[in-house]
């Protein structure tokens, strides 16, 4: 359940004009304009960050008796100027104030919709170099652990503003696989991989040497952006190669190698897709040479078979 909450904005001057010789006065700085706020609450969180080093489909579920997890996605339109060139708020200054006057720091953050991590959020934005032709907003998506009997809190983002947040009834988290459509277009096997350097970069040449009995399996996967999951760009779908897992028919995880890009392999693999657009990604795993059947997953959800 999503709510757009009314906002009471309280802002003091932002740090600016350091390079020109000093701090801007409060009268010189205009107020950032709150554009949108989305508030959701959950009884349970799935830590997406924990799964990147674990075999599929081991999950870290977070739940505390009597607590609720409240996600607040906040977007601010910043009135950039020669005075106002950056907005920075550290995680220590992103708080909620409870009805009794006590405050709570953040529990974690949403890196993308449905992808919770226990790392701490911050609000950071810099005036674009080609401003005013290009604009950029400030975003933050903290998650707080709040006693379940509390129905409203005051969100405080440094000295920028504070606003009353009404806490909705809990819902299930979004599943990251819901934001895209997937199709396996083809596959191929390799006995090894060699990257040849060129020019002055010959020291970057390298070769993958496979253990006996194994081969590299590369999948061509068509990804189509259905909904935006990027907290910082509401028109794109962002993904990482480690969002995918390849398992055999028993559920045993294959060894992740990386994403093929040009004549090399990136171990992390990362990309952005526009809504309605389709991108072909080439992902590689190390698999036993005698295995012929596989299941492809995005997180813990099966999205295709081979």
Short mmCIF file of C-alpha atoms in Angstrom, two decimals:
data_model
loop_
_atom_site.label_atom_id
_atom_site.label_comp_id
_atom_site.label_asym_id
_atom_site.label_seq_id
_atom_site.Cartn_x
_atom_site.Cartn_y
_atom_site.Cartn_z
CA UNK A 1 0.00 0.00 0.00
CA UNK A 2 1.50 3.34 -1.02
CA UNK A 3 0.62 6.76 0.32
CA UNK A 4 1.57 10.25 -0.73
CA UNK A 5 1.86 12.14 2.55
CA UNK A 6 1.46 15.88 3.07
CA UNK A 7 4.75 17.54 3.89
CA UNK A 8 5.75 20.22 6.36
CA UNK A 9 9.08 21.52 5.14
CA UNK A 10 11.59 23.11 7.48
CA UNK A 11 14.92 23.99 5.99
CA UNK A 12 17.88 26.07 7.07
CA UNK A 13 20.60 27.24 4.70
CA UNK A 14 22.56 24.60 2.77
CA UNK A 15 26.33 24.59 2.60
CA UNK A 16 27.48 26.33 -0.56
CA UNK A 17 30.02 28.62 -2.21
CA UNK A 18 32.95 27.07 -0.36
CA UNK A 19 35.16 27.53 -3.41
CA UNK A 20 34.19 31.16 -3.77
CA UNK A 21 35.27 32.00 -0.24
CA UNK A 22 32.67 31.23 2.40
CA UNK A 23 29.30 29.94 3.52
CA UNK A 24 26.10 31.21 2.04
CA UNK A 25 23.77 33.05 4.34
CA UNK A 26 20.40 31.53 5.15
CA UNK A 27 18.71 34.25 3.20
CA UNK A 28 20.64 33.37 0.07
CA UNK A 29 19.58 29.72 -0.12
CA UNK A 30 16.21 28.80 -1.58
CA UNK A 31 14.17 25.91 -0.27
CA UNK A 32 14.24 22.48 -1.95
CA UNK A 33 10.76 21.48 -2.99
CA UNK A 34 9.37 18.11 -1.85
CA UNK A 35 8.26 16.30 -4.99
CA UNK A 36 7.08 12.94 -3.70
CA UNK A 37 7.13 10.60 -0.74
CA UNK A 38 6.22 6.93 -0.69
CA UNK A 39 5.75 5.18 2.65
CA UNK A 40 5.43 1.41 3.06
CA UNK A 41 5.65 -0.89 6.06
CA UNK A 42 6.58 -4.56 6.38
CA UNK A 43 6.45 -7.19 9.10
CA UNK A 44 9.40 -9.03 7.53
CA UNK A 45 12.37 -7.96 5.42
CA UNK A 46 14.46 -10.06 3.05
CA UNK A 47 18.07 -8.90 3.02
CA UNK A 48 18.97 -8.84 -0.68
CA UNK A 49 22.56 -7.85 0.08
CA UNK A 50 23.23 -11.06 2.04
CA UNK A 51 22.38 -13.35 -0.88
CA UNK A 52 25.18 -12.19 -3.19
CA UNK A 53 27.79 -14.42 -1.52
CA UNK A 54 25.45 -17.28 -0.62
CA UNK A 55 24.25 -20.21 -2.71
CA UNK A 56 20.81 -19.98 -4.25
CA UNK A 57 18.18 -19.73 -2.65
CA UNK A 58 19.41 -19.19 0.90
CA UNK A 59 17.64 -16.14 2.29
CA UNK A 60 18.16 -13.92 5.29
CA UNK A 61 14.75 -12.99 6.68
CA UNK A 62 14.59 -10.20 9.26
CA UNK A 63 11.74 -10.07 11.75
CA UNK A 64 11.50 -8.82 15.34
CA UNK A 65 8.54 -9.41 17.65
CA UNK A 66 6.49 -6.26 18.14
CA UNK A 67 8.35 -4.33 15.43
CA UNK A 68 7.50 -3.05 11.99
CA UNK A 69 9.87 -2.00 9.22
CA UNK A 70 8.99 1.32 7.61
CA UNK A 71 10.42 2.35 4.25
CA UNK A 72 10.33 6.03 3.26
CA UNK A 73 11.25 7.00 -0.30
CA UNK A 74 11.81 10.76 -0.43
CA UNK A 75 12.51 12.91 -3.46
CA UNK A 76 13.43 16.60 -3.38
CA UNK A 77 13.64 19.07 -6.24
CA UNK A 78 16.77 21.09 -5.47
CA UNK A 79 16.89 24.73 -6.69
CA UNK A 80 20.49 24.71 -7.88
CA UNK A 81 22.26 28.04 -8.15
CA UNK A 82 25.73 29.57 -7.89
CA UNK A 83 25.18 29.44 -4.13
CA UNK A 84 23.60 26.03 -3.77
CA UNK A 85 25.92 23.48 -5.39
CA UNK A 86 25.47 20.35 -3.27
CA UNK A 87 23.21 18.68 -0.73
CA UNK A 88 24.74 16.18 1.68
CA UNK A 89 23.20 14.47 4.70
CA UNK A 90 24.93 11.53 6.42
CA UNK A 91 23.17 8.48 7.83
CA UNK A 92 23.59 9.79 11.39
CA UNK A 93 21.36 12.74 10.57
CA UNK A 94 18.53 10.72 9.00
CA UNK A 95 16.19 10.00 11.91
CA UNK A 96 12.61 9.48 12.96
CA UNK A 97 11.22 11.02 16.12
CA UNK A 98 8.69 8.94 18.05
CA UNK A 99 5.65 10.41 19.88
CA UNK A 100 7.56 10.30 23.21
CA UNK A 101 10.31 12.52 21.77
CA UNK A 102 12.94 9.79 21.41
CA UNK A 103 14.67 9.27 18.07
CA UNK A 104 15.68 6.22 16.03
CA UNK A 105 18.45 5.95 13.47
CA UNK A 106 18.00 4.05 10.23
CA UNK A 107 17.89 0.25 10.15
CA UNK A 108 19.00 0.02 6.51
CA UNK A 109 17.94 1.18 3.07
CA UNK A 110 16.30 0.17 -0.17
CA UNK A 111 18.94 0.22 -2.89
CA UNK A 112 16.29 -0.59 -5.49
CA UNK A 113 12.61 -1.45 -5.12
CA UNK A 114 12.36 -4.78 -3.32
CA UNK A 115 16.12 -4.90 -2.62
CA UNK A 116 16.77 -4.18 1.06
CA UNK A 117 20.29 -3.91 2.45
CA UNK A 118 21.47 -3.28 5.99
CA UNK A 119 23.94 -0.66 4.75
CA UNK A 120 23.12 2.86 5.87
CA UNK A 121 21.49 5.47 3.61
CA UNK A 122 22.57 9.00 2.94
CA UNK A 123 21.20 11.89 0.93
CA UNK A 124 23.65 13.24 -1.60
CA UNK A 125 23.20 15.34 -4.70
CA UNK A 126 25.52 17.62 -6.70
CA UNK A 127 24.58 20.35 -9.14
CA UNK A 128 25.03 19.01 -12.69
CA UNK A 129 28.01 20.44 -14.57
CA UNK A 130 25.77 21.57 -17.44
CA UNK A 131 23.09 23.11 -15.21
CA UNK A 132 20.62 24.67 -15.97
CA UNK A 133 20.29 22.63 -19.18
CA UNK A 134 20.32 19.49 -17.01
CA UNK A 135 18.67 19.14 -13.62
CA UNK A 136 18.97 16.53 -10.87
CA UNK A 137 16.95 15.81 -7.75
CA UNK A 138 17.96 14.52 -4.32
CA UNK A 139 16.75 11.08 -3.20
CA UNK A 140 16.87 8.98 -0.06
CA UNK A 141 15.18 5.67 0.83
CA UNK A 142 15.80 4.81 4.51
CA UNK A 143 14.19 1.92 6.37
CA UNK A 144 13.43 2.20 10.10
CA UNK A 145 12.54 -0.43 12.70
CA UNK A 146 9.61 1.03 14.64
CA UNK A 147 7.37 -0.42 17.39
CA UNK A 148 4.22 -1.75 15.72
CA UNK A 149 1.82 0.23 17.93
CA UNK A 150 3.14 3.54 16.61
CA UNK A 151 1.08 4.95 13.76
CA UNK A 152 2.97 8.17 12.95
CA UNK A 153 6.49 9.54 13.33
CA UNK A 154 8.40 12.67 12.39
CA UNK A 155 11.00 12.08 9.68
CA UNK A 156 14.06 14.31 10.04
CA UNK A 157 16.61 14.67 7.24
CA UNK A 158 19.45 16.68 8.75
CA UNK A 159 18.70 20.41 8.69
CA UNK A 160 16.87 20.10 5.39
CA UNK A 161 13.40 19.34 6.63
CA UNK A 162 11.16 17.37 8.93
CA UNK A 163 7.75 15.97 8.09
CA UNK A 164 5.09 13.87 9.75
CA UNK A 165 4.87 10.35 8.31
CA UNK A 166 1.71 8.29 8.70
CA UNK A 167 2.58 4.60 8.85
CA UNK A 168 0.33 2.39 6.67
CA UNK A 169 -0.66 -1.20 7.35
CA UNK A 170 2.09 -3.69 6.47
CA UNK A 171 2.32 -5.29 3.03
CA UNK A 172 4.63 -7.83 1.41
CA UNK A 173 7.85 -6.54 -0.10
CA UNK A 174 8.03 -6.16 -3.86
CA UNK A 175 9.80 -9.03 -5.56
CA UNK A 176 12.60 -7.73 -7.81
CA UNK A 177 11.66 -10.20 -10.57
CA UNK A 178 8.28 -8.48 -11.00
CA UNK A 179 9.89 -5.44 -12.57
CA UNK A 180 11.14 -7.20 -15.71
CA UNK A 181 10.29 -9.90 -18.24
CA UNK A 182 12.94 -12.53 -18.97
CA UNK A 183 13.51 -14.91 -21.87
CA UNK A 184 16.42 -17.27 -22.54
CA UNK A 185 17.31 -16.81 -26.22
CA UNK A 186 20.24 -19.18 -26.51
CA UNK A 187 23.28 -20.72 -24.89
CA UNK A 188 26.78 -21.91 -25.71
CA UNK A 189 29.63 -23.71 -23.96
CA UNK A 190 33.34 -22.89 -23.85
CA UNK A 191 36.35 -24.82 -22.61
CA UNK A 192 38.06 -21.60 -21.53
CA UNK A 193 38.21 -17.86 -22.04
CA UNK A 194 41.11 -15.65 -23.07
CA UNK A 195 41.32 -11.88 -23.11
CA UNK A 196 44.03 -10.44 -25.34
CA UNK A 197 45.32 -6.98 -24.47
CA UNK A 198 46.23 -4.51 -27.17
CA UNK A 199 48.59 -1.60 -27.63
CA UNK A 200 50.04 -0.41 -24.35
CA UNK A 201 47.63 -2.56 -22.32
CA UNK A 202 49.11 -6.01 -22.99
CA UNK A 203 49.58 -6.45 -19.24
CA UNK A 204 45.79 -6.75 -19.06
CA UNK A 205 45.77 -9.98 -21.05
CA UNK A 206 44.52 -12.94 -19.04
CA UNK A 207 43.04 -16.41 -19.41
CA UNK A 208 40.50 -18.46 -17.49
CA UNK A 209 41.83 -21.96 -16.86
CA UNK A 210 38.99 -24.36 -16.03
CA UNK A 211 39.22 -27.27 -13.59
CA UNK A 212 38.95 -30.75 -15.09
CA UNK A 213 35.40 -31.86 -15.77
CA UNK A 214 33.97 -28.34 -16.05
CA UNK A 215 32.98 -25.97 -18.83
CA UNK A 216 31.73 -22.40 -19.16
CA UNK A 217 28.04 -22.00 -19.96
CA UNK A 218 26.96 -18.66 -21.43
CA UNK A 219 23.28 -17.69 -21.58
CA UNK A 220 21.78 -14.99 -23.81
CA UNK A 221 18.94 -13.50 -21.76
CA UNK A 222 16.47 -10.92 -23.04
CA UNK A 223 15.41 -8.52 -20.28
CA UNK A 224 12.49 -6.14 -20.82
CA UNK A 225 11.85 -3.31 -18.37
CA UNK A 226 8.24 -3.43 -17.14
CA UNK A 227 8.37 -1.11 -14.13
CA UNK A 228 10.95 1.25 -12.67
CA UNK A 229 12.86 -0.13 -9.70
CA UNK A 230 15.54 2.56 -9.49
CA UNK A 231 15.02 4.72 -6.40
CA UNK A 232 17.11 7.48 -8.02
CA UNK A 233 15.67 7.33 -11.52
CA UNK A 234 11.95 6.71 -11.83
CA UNK A 235 12.19 5.81 -15.54
CA UNK A 236 14.63 2.91 -15.46
CA UNK A 237 15.12 -0.68 -14.35
CA UNK A 238 18.52 -1.45 -12.84
CA UNK A 239 20.00 -4.91 -12.39
CA UNK A 240 23.21 -6.74 -11.44
CA UNK A 241 24.57 -10.02 -12.71
CA UNK A 242 24.57 -11.36 -9.16
CA UNK A 243 20.76 -10.95 -9.09
CA UNK A 244 20.72 -14.12 -11.24
CA UNK A 245 21.44 -17.68 -10.17
CA UNK A 246 21.82 -20.85 -12.22
CA UNK A 247 21.06 -24.17 -10.52
CA UNK A 248 20.74 -27.79 -11.59
CA UNK A 249 17.51 -29.76 -11.27
CA UNK A 250 18.30 -30.54 -7.62
CA UNK A 251 18.84 -26.86 -6.78
CA UNK A 252 22.65 -26.98 -6.54
CA UNK A 253 24.13 -23.57 -7.39
CA UNK A 254 26.46 -23.24 -10.36
CA UNK A 255 29.57 -21.07 -10.06
CA UNK A 256 28.99 -17.46 -11.11
CA UNK A 257 31.69 -16.16 -13.48
CA UNK A 258 30.38 -12.85 -14.81
CA UNK A 259 28.84 -10.91 -17.67
CA UNK A 260 30.46 -10.95 -21.11
CA UNK A 261 31.02 -7.43 -22.33
CA UNK A 262 32.89 -6.91 -25.60
CA UNK A 263 36.02 -9.07 -25.35
CA UNK A 264 36.14 -9.39 -21.58
CA UNK A 265 34.11 -10.62 -18.59
CA UNK A 266 32.93 -8.38 -15.78
CA UNK A 267 32.54 -10.32 -12.56
CA UNK A 268 29.91 -7.99 -11.14
CA UNK A 269 27.85 -7.21 -14.22
CA UNK A 270 25.50 -4.24 -13.98
CA UNK A 271 23.07 -2.53 -16.29
CA UNK A 272 20.12 -0.16 -16.72
CA UNK A 273 17.14 -0.65 -19.02
CA UNK A 274 14.51 1.90 -20.00
CA UNK A 275 10.87 1.01 -19.44
CA UNK A 276 9.49 -0.91 -22.40
CA UNK A 277 13.00 -1.49 -23.75
CA UNK A 278 14.70 -4.87 -24.15
CA UNK A 279 18.38 -5.60 -23.62
CA UNK A 280 20.27 -8.82 -24.33
CA UNK A 281 22.65 -9.73 -21.52
CA UNK A 282 25.26 -12.47 -21.74
CA UNK A 283 25.90 -14.17 -18.40
CA UNK A 284 28.43 -16.94 -17.75
CA UNK A 285 28.61 -19.72 -15.16
CA UNK A 286 31.05 -22.56 -14.47
CA UNK A 287 29.16 -25.85 -14.77
CA UNK A 288 29.98 -29.60 -14.81
CA UNK A 289 30.50 -30.65 -18.41
CA UNK A 290 28.09 -33.60 -18.13
CA UNK A 291 25.13 -31.51 -16.84
CA UNK A 292 22.52 -30.68 -19.47
CA UNK A 293 19.51 -29.32 -17.53
CA UNK A 294 19.44 -26.08 -15.60
CA UNK A 295 17.04 -23.63 -13.96
CA UNK A 296 17.60 -19.87 -14.15
CA UNK A 297 16.48 -17.76 -11.21
CA UNK A 298 16.27 -14.06 -10.40
CA UNK A 299 16.65 -13.99 -6.65
CA UNK A 300 14.64 -16.96 -5.45
CA UNK A 301 12.19 -16.96 -8.39
CA UNK A 302 12.56 -19.24 -11.39
CA UNK A 303 12.46 -17.29 -14.66
CA UNK A 304 13.50 -19.93 -17.19
CA UNK A 305 14.79 -23.43 -17.88
CA UNK A 306 17.46 -24.82 -20.12
#
